[in-house]
Amino acid sequence: MKTVCRSAGILTVLLFVLTTGLFSQPLPLEREDIDKLIGEDLTIADADSYSLTVEEAVELALENNLSLVSEAASLRTDKRTMDTAWNVLIPSVRATSTLTRFSDEVGVAPNTYMGTLSAGVNFSLTLTPQLWYAFRATMYNYEQGQLAQEDARLEIATNVKKQFYTLLTLQEQIKILEQQQRSYEKRFDQASTNYDFGLADEYTKLSAQVALENFKPQVEIARDGYEQAILGFKLSLGINLNSELNLNGKIEITPRTYNAEKLIDSYILNRLDIQTLVSSLNSLDNSRKLAFSGYLPSLTLGYALDQDLSGDPWSDFSLSPGDWEDGSSHQVLSLTLSMSLSEFLPVSSTSNGIKEIDDSREALRATLAQALQGAELEILTAVQTVNKSVQVIKAKELNVELAQRAYQLAEESYNAGGMSLLDVEDAEDKLQEARFDLLSEKVNYISGIVDLESAINRSVDDVE
């Protein structure tokens, strides 16, 4: 018998170890399982192709950004907390019922069983100034959540706009490089033709060919850079990396200058960081009032109803009403005013809490003052960038016109045999450099406008 028991015990241990080992092994993950956990509403947009303007790109990025989805869920929680904060005014209600049975050994008839049935309902509601300030705290919490979400949306929109115009810039640069390559090919073809007819020596032909071959990698490098940038942009938009993406836009601007002082006076308080700090200060003021209310009394309203019945409810295992004798009924209405005297001590939690809030408020006031200074500097810097670009663009446009005219004259002179190929290439290099400079300055202007709109939290189209 002992052998059987010992064998059974060993078998049980082995089975336990085996099953524990099996269940402790991680199951292999499949992409389908991950997709089910994520859900269809959060999967990457998988359209085959997109054709987007800058506004549509911003809208798509905001729609697909997963961090915004997470913040939206948190904001819904804050709103639900605010909307249901009034439930602290619901009175506490409790119903009780007790049935007892005991043996009466003292009475005339020993071993007689007696019983009692008691039931009661209690209502209580405590009113204190803390309830109002606690409700306002949920309002400030929700307001700050809204501002945080709006700030995140603004940051995403700013980044997407800059990426969009950067890609357009790369497209224009590639076009300029391709045009420059065609010029090199044209000169090489002309040099080859002149060589074949004995109008040019072999050195001139080889020089044109070397210049062409040296230039070709620049075009390929620019194209590779664009492909990498477009992949990053697709990631920002939340779309499939294999999707085809066409950008509907051009680097076209209408240069305009702005007055920094007017923008600061009119729109600095429209900034989300300033609004957030102001909301935080108001929340701290409310928290101080909430803490101070610990000094104030609380009022408790109460009502209790108790009904007691006695008799022999279990005679013949019956609960018939006839088995009961008359009991007693009690009703109590109470009004209680209470106050914690220990909170008035200088070292009480209420006193320390108020002092901590005062310290936090002082620090936040300094932070708000610094934020206002930083906001002024940010707006001023953005305006200076935009206004400077306006002046530089005018000069760059004139420079392009002059370089274009110089290149035409050099090419005409080369065709007539009056200038060397090197002179033509030098003139064309200066022309392309002027075009690049103009394009870069236009992009600087657009980037400055995007930064300015972010700094004042408003489209410049709405600015007078």
GROMACS .gro file of C-alpha atoms in nm:
model
  464
    1MET     CA    1   0.000   0.000   0.000
    2LYS     CA    2   0.285   0.238   0.085
    3THR     CA    3   0.450   0.156  -0.248
    4VAL     CA    4   0.130   0.243  -0.435
    5CYS     CA    5   0.093   0.572  -0.250
    6ARG     CA    6   0.457   0.662  -0.309
    7SER     CA    7   0.423   0.586  -0.680
    8ALA     CA    8   0.107   0.794  -0.704
    9GLY     CA    9   0.283   1.083  -0.534
   10ILE     CA   10   0.580   1.068  -0.770
   11LEU     CA   11   0.344   1.054  -1.069
   12THR     CA   12   0.156   1.358  -0.942
   13VAL     CA   13   0.478   1.558  -0.902
   14LEU     CA   14   0.595   1.461  -1.251
   15LEU     CA   15   0.263   1.563  -1.402
   16PHE     CA   16   0.275   1.895  -1.217
   17VAL     CA   17   0.629   1.969  -1.337
   18LEU     CA   18   0.541   1.869  -1.693
   19THR     CA   19   0.227   2.079  -1.714
   20THR     CA   20   0.399   2.375  -1.547
   21GLY     CA   21   0.679   2.358  -1.801
   22LEU     CA   22   0.435   2.338  -2.089
   23PHE     CA   23   0.228   2.631  -1.979
   24SER     CA   24   0.531   2.843  -1.892
   25GLN     CA   25   0.661   2.831  -2.250
   26PRO     CA   26   0.568   3.147  -2.443
   27LEU     CA   27   0.346   3.088  -2.742
   28PRO     CA   28   0.486   3.202  -3.079
   29LEU     CA   29   0.344   3.534  -3.189
   30GLU     CA   30   0.174   3.568  -3.525
   31ARG     CA   31   0.107   3.897  -3.707
   32GLU     CA   32  -0.260   3.804  -3.731
   33ASP     CA   33  -0.277   3.780  -3.351
   34ILE     CA   34  -0.118   4.123  -3.311
   35ASP     CA   35  -0.358   4.275  -3.566
   36LYS     CA   36  -0.653   4.130  -3.373
   37LEU     CA   37  -0.524   4.287  -3.052
   38ILE     CA   38  -0.477   4.624  -3.219
   39GLY     CA   39  -0.809   4.618  -3.403
   40GLU     CA   40  -0.903   4.728  -3.753
   41ASP     CA   41  -0.963   5.087  -3.646
   42LEU     CA   42  -0.596   5.133  -3.549
   43THR     CA   43  -0.427   4.950  -3.834
   44ILE     CA   44  -0.221   5.145  -4.088
   45ALA     CA   45  -0.416   5.294  -4.375
   46ASP     CA   46  -0.352   5.069  -4.675
   47ALA     CA   47  -0.484   5.256  -4.979
   48ASP     CA   48  -0.284   5.191  -5.296
   49SER     CA   49  -0.221   5.558  -5.374
   50TYR     CA   50  -0.269   5.906  -5.229
   51SER     CA   51  -0.274   6.247  -5.390
   52LEU     CA   52  -0.257   6.511  -5.119
   53THR     CA   53  -0.242   6.885  -5.073
   54VAL     CA   54  -0.069   7.016  -4.764
   55GLU     CA   55  -0.405   7.060  -4.588
   56GLU     CA   56  -0.511   6.706  -4.677
   57ALA     CA   57  -0.176   6.573  -4.556
   58VAL     CA   58  -0.224   6.743  -4.219
   59GLU     CA   59  -0.577   6.606  -4.191
   60LEU     CA   60  -0.462   6.253  -4.273
   61ALA     CA   61  -0.175   6.271  -4.022
   62LEU     CA   62  -0.408   6.389  -3.746
   63GLU     CA   63  -0.654   6.114  -3.829
   64ASN     CA   64  -0.395   5.836  -3.821
   65ASN     CA   65  -0.170   5.954  -3.539
   66LEU     CA   66  -0.178   5.688  -3.267
   67SER     CA   67  -0.060   5.917  -2.989
   68LEU     CA   68  -0.366   6.134  -3.050
   69VAL     CA   69  -0.584   5.824  -3.024
   70SER     CA   70  -0.432   5.750  -2.684
   71GLU     CA   71  -0.475   6.110  -2.568
   72ALA     CA   72  -0.834   6.113  -2.692
   73ALA     CA   73  -0.911   5.804  -2.483
   74SER     CA   74  -0.757   5.970  -2.176
   75LEU     CA   75  -0.955   6.288  -2.248
   76ARG     CA   76  -1.279   6.089  -2.263
   77THR     CA   77  -1.199   5.953  -1.919
   78ASP     CA   78  -1.143   6.305  -1.786
   79LYS     CA   79  -1.471   6.424  -1.938
   80ARG     CA   80  -1.661   6.130  -1.791
   81THR     CA   81  -1.510   6.208  -1.452
   82MET     CA   82  -1.619   6.571  -1.485
   83ASP     CA   83  -1.969   6.485  -1.606
   84THR     CA   84  -2.026   6.243  -1.318
   85ALA     CA   85  -1.857   6.448  -1.044
   86TRP     CA   86  -2.199   6.547  -0.912
   87ASN     CA   87  -2.257   6.189  -0.790
   88VAL     CA   88  -2.093   6.285  -0.459
   89LEU     CA   89  -2.432   6.445  -0.379
   90ILE     CA   90  -2.605   6.108  -0.396
   91PRO     CA   91  -2.683   6.012  -0.035
   92SER     CA   92  -2.544   5.693   0.110
   93VAL     CA   93  -2.829   5.440   0.143
   94ARG     CA   94  -2.799   5.114   0.334
   95ALA     CA   95  -3.061   4.851   0.408
   96THR     CA   96  -3.010   4.582   0.673
   97SER     CA   97  -3.212   4.285   0.789
   98THR     CA   98  -3.136   4.037   1.068
   99LEU     CA   99  -3.320   3.719   1.167
  100THR     CA  100  -3.221   3.547   1.494
  101ARG     CA  101  -3.347   3.240   1.680
  102PHE     CA  102  -3.259   3.146   2.035
  103SER     CA  103  -3.374   2.912   2.313
  104ASP     CA  104  -3.555   3.059   2.613
  105GLU     CA  105  -3.412   2.859   2.906
  106VAL     CA  106  -3.529   3.104   3.172
  107GLY     CA  107  -3.899   3.123   3.108
  108VAL     CA  108  -4.182   2.907   3.234
  109ALA     CA  109  -4.155   2.669   2.946
  110PRO     CA  110  -3.794   2.562   2.900
  111ASN     CA  111  -3.665   2.477   2.557
  112THR     CA  112  -3.907   2.724   2.403
  113TYR     CA  113  -3.755   2.884   2.097
  114MET     CA  114  -3.790   3.255   2.038
  115GLY     CA  115  -3.689   3.474   1.748
  116THR     CA  116  -3.644   3.833   1.636
  117LEU     CA  117  -3.660   3.995   1.297
  118SER     CA  118  -3.515   4.339   1.254
  119ALA     CA  119  -3.494   4.552   0.941
  120GLY     CA  120  -3.371   4.902   0.882
  121VAL     CA  121  -3.290   5.163   0.623
  122ASN     CA  122  -3.028   5.435   0.672
  123PHE     CA  123  -2.972   5.748   0.465
  124SER     CA  124  -2.680   5.986   0.510
  125LEU     CA  125  -2.544   6.281   0.315
  126THR     CA  126  -2.239   6.485   0.412
  127LEU     CA  127  -2.215   6.838   0.276
  128THR     CA  128  -1.885   7.023   0.281
  129PRO     CA  129  -1.723   7.305   0.080
  130GLN     CA  130  -1.474   7.046  -0.043
  131LEU     CA  131  -1.741   6.900  -0.271
  132TRP     CA  132  -1.761   7.216  -0.483
  133TYR     CA  133  -1.386   7.259  -0.515
  134ALA     CA  134  -1.340   6.890  -0.594
  135PHE     CA  135  -1.593   6.928  -0.876
  136ARG     CA  136  -1.407   7.233  -1.010
  137ALA     CA  137  -1.083   7.033  -0.998
  138THR     CA  138  -1.230   6.786  -1.248
  139MET     CA  139  -1.320   7.079  -1.475
  140TYR     CA  140  -0.964   7.213  -1.471
  141ASN     CA  141  -0.825   6.865  -1.529
  142TYR     CA  142  -1.045   6.823  -1.836
  143GLU     CA  143  -0.956   7.171  -1.962
  144GLN     CA  144  -0.583   7.097  -1.935
  145GLY     CA  145  -0.638   6.767  -2.116
  146GLN     CA  146  -0.806   6.954  -2.400
  147LEU     CA  147  -0.518   7.202  -2.422
  148ALA     CA  148  -0.262   6.920  -2.422
  149GLN     CA  149  -0.443   6.745  -2.704
  150GLU     CA  150  -0.470   7.066  -2.906
  151ASP     CA  151  -0.101   7.135  -2.852
  152ALA     CA  152  -0.016   6.785  -2.978
  153ARG     CA  153  -0.233   6.841  -3.285
  154LEU     CA  154  -0.061   7.175  -3.353
  155GLU     CA  155   0.283   7.016  -3.327
  156ILE     CA  156   0.186   6.737  -3.567
  157ALA     CA  157   0.040   6.986  -3.816
  158THR     CA  158   0.355   7.201  -3.801
  159ASN     CA  159   0.585   6.904  -3.860
  160VAL     CA  160   0.374   6.769  -4.146
  161LYS     CA  161   0.368   7.107  -4.319
  162LYS     CA  162   0.746   7.137  -4.296
  163GLN     CA  163   0.793   6.783  -4.426
  164PHE     CA  164   0.552   6.851  -4.712
  165TYR     CA  165   0.737   7.163  -4.827
  166THR     CA  166   1.074   6.995  -4.777
  167LEU     CA  167   0.965   6.723  -5.017
  168LEU     CA  168   0.847   6.982  -5.268
  169THR     CA  169   1.186   7.148  -5.235
  170LEU     CA  170   1.362   6.820  -5.305
  171GLN     CA  171   1.142   6.772  -5.611
  172GLU     CA  172   1.240   7.115  -5.742
  173GLN     CA  173   1.605   7.049  -5.671
  174ILE     CA  174   1.587   6.724  -5.866
  175LYS     CA  175   1.426   6.907  -6.158
  176ILE     CA  176   1.705   7.164  -6.157
  177LEU     CA  177   1.968   6.891  -6.144
  178GLU     CA  178   1.799   6.701  -6.426
  179GLN     CA  179   1.789   7.016  -6.635
  180GLN     CA  180   2.155   7.073  -6.561
  181GLN     CA  181   2.234   6.716  -6.665
  182ARG     CA  182   2.053   6.767  -6.993
  183SER     CA  183   2.273   7.071  -7.052
  184TYR     CA  184   2.583   6.859  -6.990
  185GLU     CA  185   2.450   6.596  -7.232
  186LYS     CA  186   2.378   6.863  -7.490
  187ARG     CA  187   2.729   7.003  -7.464
  188PHE     CA  188   2.879   6.656  -7.488
  189ASP     CA  189   2.674   6.581  -7.800
  190GLN     CA  190   2.781   6.909  -7.953
  191ALA     CA  191   3.147   6.848  -7.865
  192SER     CA  192   3.126   6.498  -8.016
  193THR     CA  193   2.974   6.638  -8.334
  194ASN     CA  194   3.240   6.908  -8.359
  195TYR     CA  195   3.509   6.646  -8.302
  196ASP     CA  196   3.368   6.423  -8.576
  197PHE     CA  197   3.375   6.716  -8.821
  198GLY     CA  198   3.719   6.826  -8.710
  199LEU     CA  199   3.594   7.146  -8.548
  200ALA     CA  200   3.714   7.049  -8.198
  201ASP     CA  201   4.002   6.849  -8.060
  202GLU     CA  202   3.971   6.526  -7.860
  203TYR     CA  203   4.049   6.704  -7.533
  204THR     CA  204   3.736   6.920  -7.566
  205LYS     CA  205   3.525   6.611  -7.630
  206LEU     CA  206   3.673   6.420  -7.336
  207SER     CA  207   3.633   6.721  -7.107
  208ALA     CA  208   3.262   6.741  -7.190
  209GLN     CA  209   3.224   6.367  -7.131
  210VAL     CA  210   3.407   6.377  -6.798
  211ALA     CA  211   3.190   6.669  -6.682
  212LEU     CA  212   2.876   6.472  -6.772
  213GLU     CA  213   2.986   6.153  -6.598
  214ASN     CA  214   3.093   6.342  -6.286
  215PHE     CA  215   2.755   6.512  -6.265
  216LYS     CA  216   2.533   6.203  -6.303
  217PRO     CA  217   2.582   6.076  -5.942
  218GLN     CA  218   2.450   6.406  -5.805
  219VAL     CA  219   2.111   6.338  -5.964
  220GLU     CA  220   2.099   5.984  -5.828
  221ILE     CA  221   2.199   6.099  -5.479
  222ALA     CA  222   1.919   6.360  -5.486
  223ARG     CA  223   1.667   6.098  -5.596
  224ASP     CA  224   1.774   5.857  -5.321
  225GLY     CA  225   1.744   6.137  -5.064
  226TYR     CA  226   1.393   6.210  -5.185
  227GLU     CA  227   1.291   5.845  -5.159
  228GLN     CA  228   1.415   5.827  -4.801
  229ALA     CA  229   1.237   6.151  -4.714
  230ILE     CA  230   0.910   6.031  -4.869
  231LEU     CA  231   0.926   5.713  -4.659
  232GLY     CA  232   0.959   5.922  -4.344
  233PHE     CA  233   0.666   6.136  -4.457
  234LYS     CA  234   0.450   5.829  -4.513
  235LEU     CA  235   0.532   5.719  -4.161
  236SER     CA  236   0.423   6.058  -4.028
  237LEU     CA  237   0.096   6.029  -4.222
  238GLY     CA  238   0.032   5.679  -4.087
  239ILE     CA  239  -0.005   5.518  -4.429
  240ASN     CA  240   0.144   5.206  -4.580
  241LEU     CA  241   0.506   5.255  -4.683
  242ASN     CA  242   0.437   5.077  -5.014
  243SER     CA  243   0.159   5.318  -5.111
  244GLU     CA  244   0.213   5.562  -5.394
  245LEU     CA  245   0.214   5.921  -5.276
  246ASN     CA  246   0.177   6.229  -5.496
  247LEU     CA  247   0.210   6.579  -5.355
  248ASN     CA  248  -0.020   6.845  -5.495
  249GLY     CA  249   0.163   7.167  -5.429
  250LYS     CA  250   0.426   7.410  -5.548
  251ILE     CA  251   0.686   7.634  -5.391
  252GLU     CA  252   0.489   7.947  -5.469
  253ILE     CA  253   0.473   8.236  -5.229
  254THR     CA  254   0.341   8.587  -5.204
  255PRO     CA  255   0.605   8.757  -4.985
  256ARG     CA  256   0.461   8.966  -4.705
  257THR     CA  257   0.611   9.138  -4.403
  258TYR     CA  258   0.460   9.145  -4.053
  259ASN     CA  259   0.470   9.372  -3.747
  260ALA     CA  260   0.601   9.178  -3.446
  261GLU     CA  261   0.463   9.416  -3.183
  262LYS     CA  262   0.110   9.395  -3.320
  263LEU     CA  263   0.124   9.018  -3.337
  264ILE     CA  264   0.252   8.997  -2.979
  265ASP     CA  265  -0.016   9.231  -2.847
  266SER     CA  266  -0.296   9.058  -3.037
  267TYR     CA  267  -0.210   8.690  -3.022
  268ILE     CA  268   0.037   8.606  -2.748
  269LEU     CA  269  -0.243   8.503  -2.513
  270ASN     CA  270  -0.377   8.279  -2.787
  271ARG     CA  271  -0.079   8.046  -2.745
  272LEU     CA  272  -0.157   7.704  -2.602
  273ASP     CA  273   0.139   7.698  -2.364
  274ILE     CA  274   0.026   8.027  -2.207
  275GLN     CA  275  -0.332   7.903  -2.179
  276THR     CA  276  -0.210   7.581  -2.018
  277LEU     CA  277  -0.007   7.766  -1.756
  278VAL     CA  278  -0.298   7.999  -1.679
  279SER     CA  279  -0.525   7.698  -1.639
  280SER     CA  280  -0.267   7.535  -1.410
  281LEU     CA  281  -0.256   7.850  -1.195
  282ASN     CA  282  -0.634   7.854  -1.169
  283SER     CA  283  -0.626   7.487  -1.079
  284LEU     CA  284  -0.373   7.555  -0.803
  285ASP     CA  285  -0.593   7.835  -0.667
  286ASN     CA  286  -0.880   7.591  -0.660
  287SER     CA  287  -0.660   7.330  -0.492
  288ARG     CA  288  -0.571   7.582  -0.222
  289LYS     CA  289  -0.937   7.651  -0.156
  290LEU     CA  290  -0.997   7.277  -0.150
  291ALA     CA  291  -0.719   7.232   0.107
  292PHE     CA  292  -0.837   7.534   0.310
  293SER     CA  293  -1.185   7.386   0.330
  294GLY     CA  294  -1.032   7.129   0.566
  295TYR     CA  295  -1.061   7.401   0.831
  296LEU     CA  296  -1.434   7.439   0.770
  297PRO     CA  297  -1.709   7.232   0.930
  298SER     CA  298  -1.907   6.964   0.752
  299LEU     CA  299  -2.278   6.906   0.774
  300THR     CA  300  -2.422   6.554   0.775
  301LEU     CA  301  -2.788   6.484   0.718
  302GLY     CA  302  -2.910   6.145   0.836
  303TYR     CA  303  -3.228   5.945   0.852
  304ALA     CA  304  -3.274   5.593   0.995
  305LEU     CA  305  -3.576   5.367   1.009
  306ASP     CA  306  -3.562   5.047   1.220
  307GLN     CA  307  -3.839   4.789   1.265
  308ASP     CA  308  -3.808   4.508   1.523
  309LEU     CA  309  -4.043   4.209   1.548
  310SER     CA  310  -4.031   3.925   1.802
  311GLY     CA  311  -4.205   3.597   1.853
  312ASP     CA  312  -4.162   3.236   1.753
  313PRO     CA  313  -4.119   3.260   1.376
  314TRP     CA  314  -3.996   2.904   1.333
  315SER     CA  315  -4.265   2.710   1.503
  316ASP     CA  316  -4.339   2.424   1.271
  317PHE     CA  317  -4.084   2.580   1.040
  318SER     CA  318  -4.328   2.852   0.948
  319LEU     CA  319  -4.281   3.222   0.892
  320SER     CA  320  -4.648   3.299   0.902
  321PRO     CA  321  -4.728   3.654   1.019
  322GLY     CA  322  -4.955   3.506   1.284
  323ASP     CA  323  -4.653   3.364   1.460
  324TRP     CA  324  -4.520   3.711   1.536
  325GLU     CA  325  -4.595   3.944   1.823
  326ASP     CA  326  -4.601   4.318   1.787
  327GLY     CA  327  -4.257   4.470   1.770
  328SER     CA  328  -4.125   4.822   1.782
  329SER     CA  329  -4.050   5.086   1.520
  330HIS     CA  330  -3.786   5.360   1.543
  331GLN     CA  331  -3.727   5.661   1.319
  332VAL     CA  332  -3.433   5.891   1.365
  333LEU     CA  333  -3.364   6.216   1.179
  334SER     CA  334  -3.024   6.365   1.252
  335LEU     CA  335  -2.838   6.682   1.164
  336THR     CA  336  -2.468   6.673   1.256
  337LEU     CA  337  -2.219   6.957   1.236
  338SER     CA  338  -1.858   6.848   1.278
  339MET     CA  339  -1.518   7.012   1.260
  340SER     CA  340  -1.167   6.877   1.295
  341LEU     CA  341  -0.982   7.088   1.551
  342SER     CA  342  -0.651   6.911   1.498
  343GLU     CA  343  -0.627   7.059   1.148
  344PHE     CA  344  -0.572   7.402   1.303
  345LEU     CA  345  -0.234   7.293   1.435
  346PRO     CA  346   0.058   7.451   1.244
  347VAL     CA  347   0.197   7.108   1.160
  348SER     CA  348  -0.130   6.955   1.044
  349SER     CA  349  -0.166   6.799   0.699
  350THR     CA  350  -0.399   7.082   0.595
  351SER     CA  351  -0.150   7.352   0.696
  352ASN     CA  352   0.138   7.175   0.522
  353GLY     CA  353  -0.075   7.115   0.212
  354ILE     CA  354  -0.162   7.484   0.184
  355LYS     CA  355   0.202   7.584   0.220
  356GLU     CA  356   0.307   7.338  -0.049
  357ILE     CA  357   0.041   7.473  -0.284
  358ASP     CA  358   0.161   7.830  -0.218
  359ASP     CA  359   0.516   7.726  -0.306
  360SER     CA  360   0.398   7.553  -0.623
  361ARG     CA  361   0.196   7.857  -0.721
  362GLU     CA  362   0.495   8.086  -0.673
  363ALA     CA  363   0.708   7.862  -0.896
  364LEU     CA  364   0.433   7.842  -1.158
  365ARG     CA  365   0.396   8.221  -1.163
  366ALA     CA  366   0.765   8.248  -1.243
  367THR     CA  367   0.724   7.983  -1.513
  368LEU     CA  368   0.438   8.182  -1.667
  369ALA     CA  369   0.649   8.500  -1.668
  370GLN     CA  370   0.932   8.312  -1.841
  371ALA     CA  371   0.687   8.159  -2.088
  372LEU     CA  372   0.557   8.504  -2.183
  373GLN     CA  373   0.912   8.626  -2.243
  374GLY     CA  374   0.991   8.316  -2.445
  375ALA     CA  375   0.671   8.358  -2.646
  376GLU     CA  376   0.758   8.718  -2.730
  377LEU     CA  377   1.104   8.610  -2.841
  378GLU     CA  378   0.962   8.325  -3.051
  379ILE     CA  379   0.714   8.552  -3.230
  380LEU     CA  380   0.979   8.820  -3.279
  381THR     CA  381   1.228   8.568  -3.419
  382ALA     CA  382   0.971   8.420  -3.657
  383VAL     CA  383   0.872   8.766  -3.781
  384GLN     CA  384   1.234   8.863  -3.833
  385THR     CA  385   1.296   8.543  -4.030
  386VAL     CA  386   0.994   8.607  -4.253
  387ASN     CA  387   1.067   8.977  -4.307
  388LYS     CA  388   1.433   8.908  -4.382
  389SER     CA  389   1.336   8.637  -4.632
  390VAL     CA  390   1.112   8.883  -4.814
  391GLN     CA  391   1.410   9.113  -4.876
  392VAL     CA  392   1.646   8.828  -4.962
  393ILE     CA  393   1.398   8.675  -5.208
  394LYS     CA  394   1.383   8.998  -5.404
  395ALA     CA  395   1.762   9.005  -5.430
  396LYS     CA  396   1.779   8.634  -5.523
  397GLU     CA  397   1.519   8.677  -5.797
  398LEU     CA  398   1.725   8.956  -5.950
  399ASN     CA  399   2.038   8.741  -5.920
  400VAL     CA  400   1.866   8.457  -6.108
  401GLU     CA  401   1.769   8.692  -6.388
  402LEU     CA  402   2.126   8.818  -6.419
  403ALA     CA  403   2.273   8.467  -6.406
  404GLN     CA  404   2.026   8.347  -6.667
  405ARG     CA  405   2.124   8.629  -6.901
  406ALA     CA  406   2.496   8.564  -6.843
  407TYR     CA  407   2.453   8.193  -6.920
  408GLN     CA  408   2.266   8.268  -7.244
  409LEU     CA  409   2.540   8.504  -7.357
  410ALA     CA  410   2.812   8.250  -7.267
  411GLU     CA  411   2.634   7.974  -7.458
  412GLU     CA  412   2.586   8.195  -7.762
  413SER     CA  413   2.952   8.295  -7.753
  414TYR     CA  414   3.061   7.931  -7.717
  415ASN     CA  415   2.852   7.829  -8.017
  416ALA     CA  416   3.018   8.108  -8.213
  417GLY     CA  417   3.361   7.994  -8.098
  418GLY     CA  418   3.426   8.299  -7.883
  419MET     CA  419   3.431   8.123  -7.542
  420SER     CA  420   3.558   7.795  -7.410
  421LEU     CA  421   3.348   7.510  -7.273
  422LEU     CA  422   3.485   7.581  -6.928
  423ASP     CA  423   3.344   7.935  -6.944
  424VAL     CA  424   3.000   7.800  -7.034
  425GLU     CA  425   3.007   7.545  -6.754
  426ASP     CA  426   3.111   7.813  -6.508
  427ALA     CA  427   2.820   8.035  -6.620
  428GLU     CA  428   2.575   7.747  -6.589
  429ASP     CA  429   2.706   7.655  -6.243
  430LYS     CA  430   2.644   8.011  -6.130
  431LEU     CA  431   2.293   8.001  -6.276
  432GLN     CA  432   2.207   7.676  -6.097
  433GLU     CA  433   2.358   7.808  -5.778
  434ALA     CA  434   2.139   8.117  -5.806
  435ARG     CA  435   1.831   7.901  -5.862
  436PHE     CA  436   1.916   7.684  -5.564
  437ASP     CA  437   1.967   7.992  -5.347
  438LEU     CA  438   1.632   8.137  -5.452
  439LEU     CA  439   1.455   7.807  -5.391
  440SER     CA  440   1.618   7.768  -5.049
  441GLU     CA  441   1.517   8.120  -4.948
  442LYS     CA  442   1.158   8.059  -5.054
  443VAL     CA  443   1.158   7.748  -4.837
  444ASN     CA  444   1.301   7.953  -4.551
  445TYR     CA  445   1.012   8.194  -4.595
  446ILE     CA  446   0.755   7.915  -4.590
  447SER     CA  447   0.920   7.755  -4.286
  448GLY     CA  448   0.917   8.093  -4.114
  449ILE     CA  449   0.546   8.131  -4.189
  450VAL     CA  450   0.475   7.786  -4.046
  451ASP     CA  451   0.671   7.872  -3.732
  452LEU     CA  452   0.493   8.206  -3.705
  453GLU     CA  453   0.152   8.040  -3.732
  454SER     CA  454   0.255   7.797  -3.462
  455ALA     CA  455   0.382   8.082  -3.242
  456ILE     CA  456   0.055   8.276  -3.259
  457ASN     CA  457  -0.169   7.968  -3.291
  458ARG     CA  458  -0.344   8.122  -3.589
  459SER     CA  459  -0.320   8.119  -3.967
  460VAL     CA  460  -0.143   8.422  -4.109
  461ASP     CA  461  -0.435   8.453  -4.352
  462ASP     CA  462  -0.643   8.569  -4.053
  463VAL     CA  463  -0.386   8.831  -3.952
  464GLU     CA  464  -0.454   9.188  -4.062
   0.00000   0.00000   0.00000
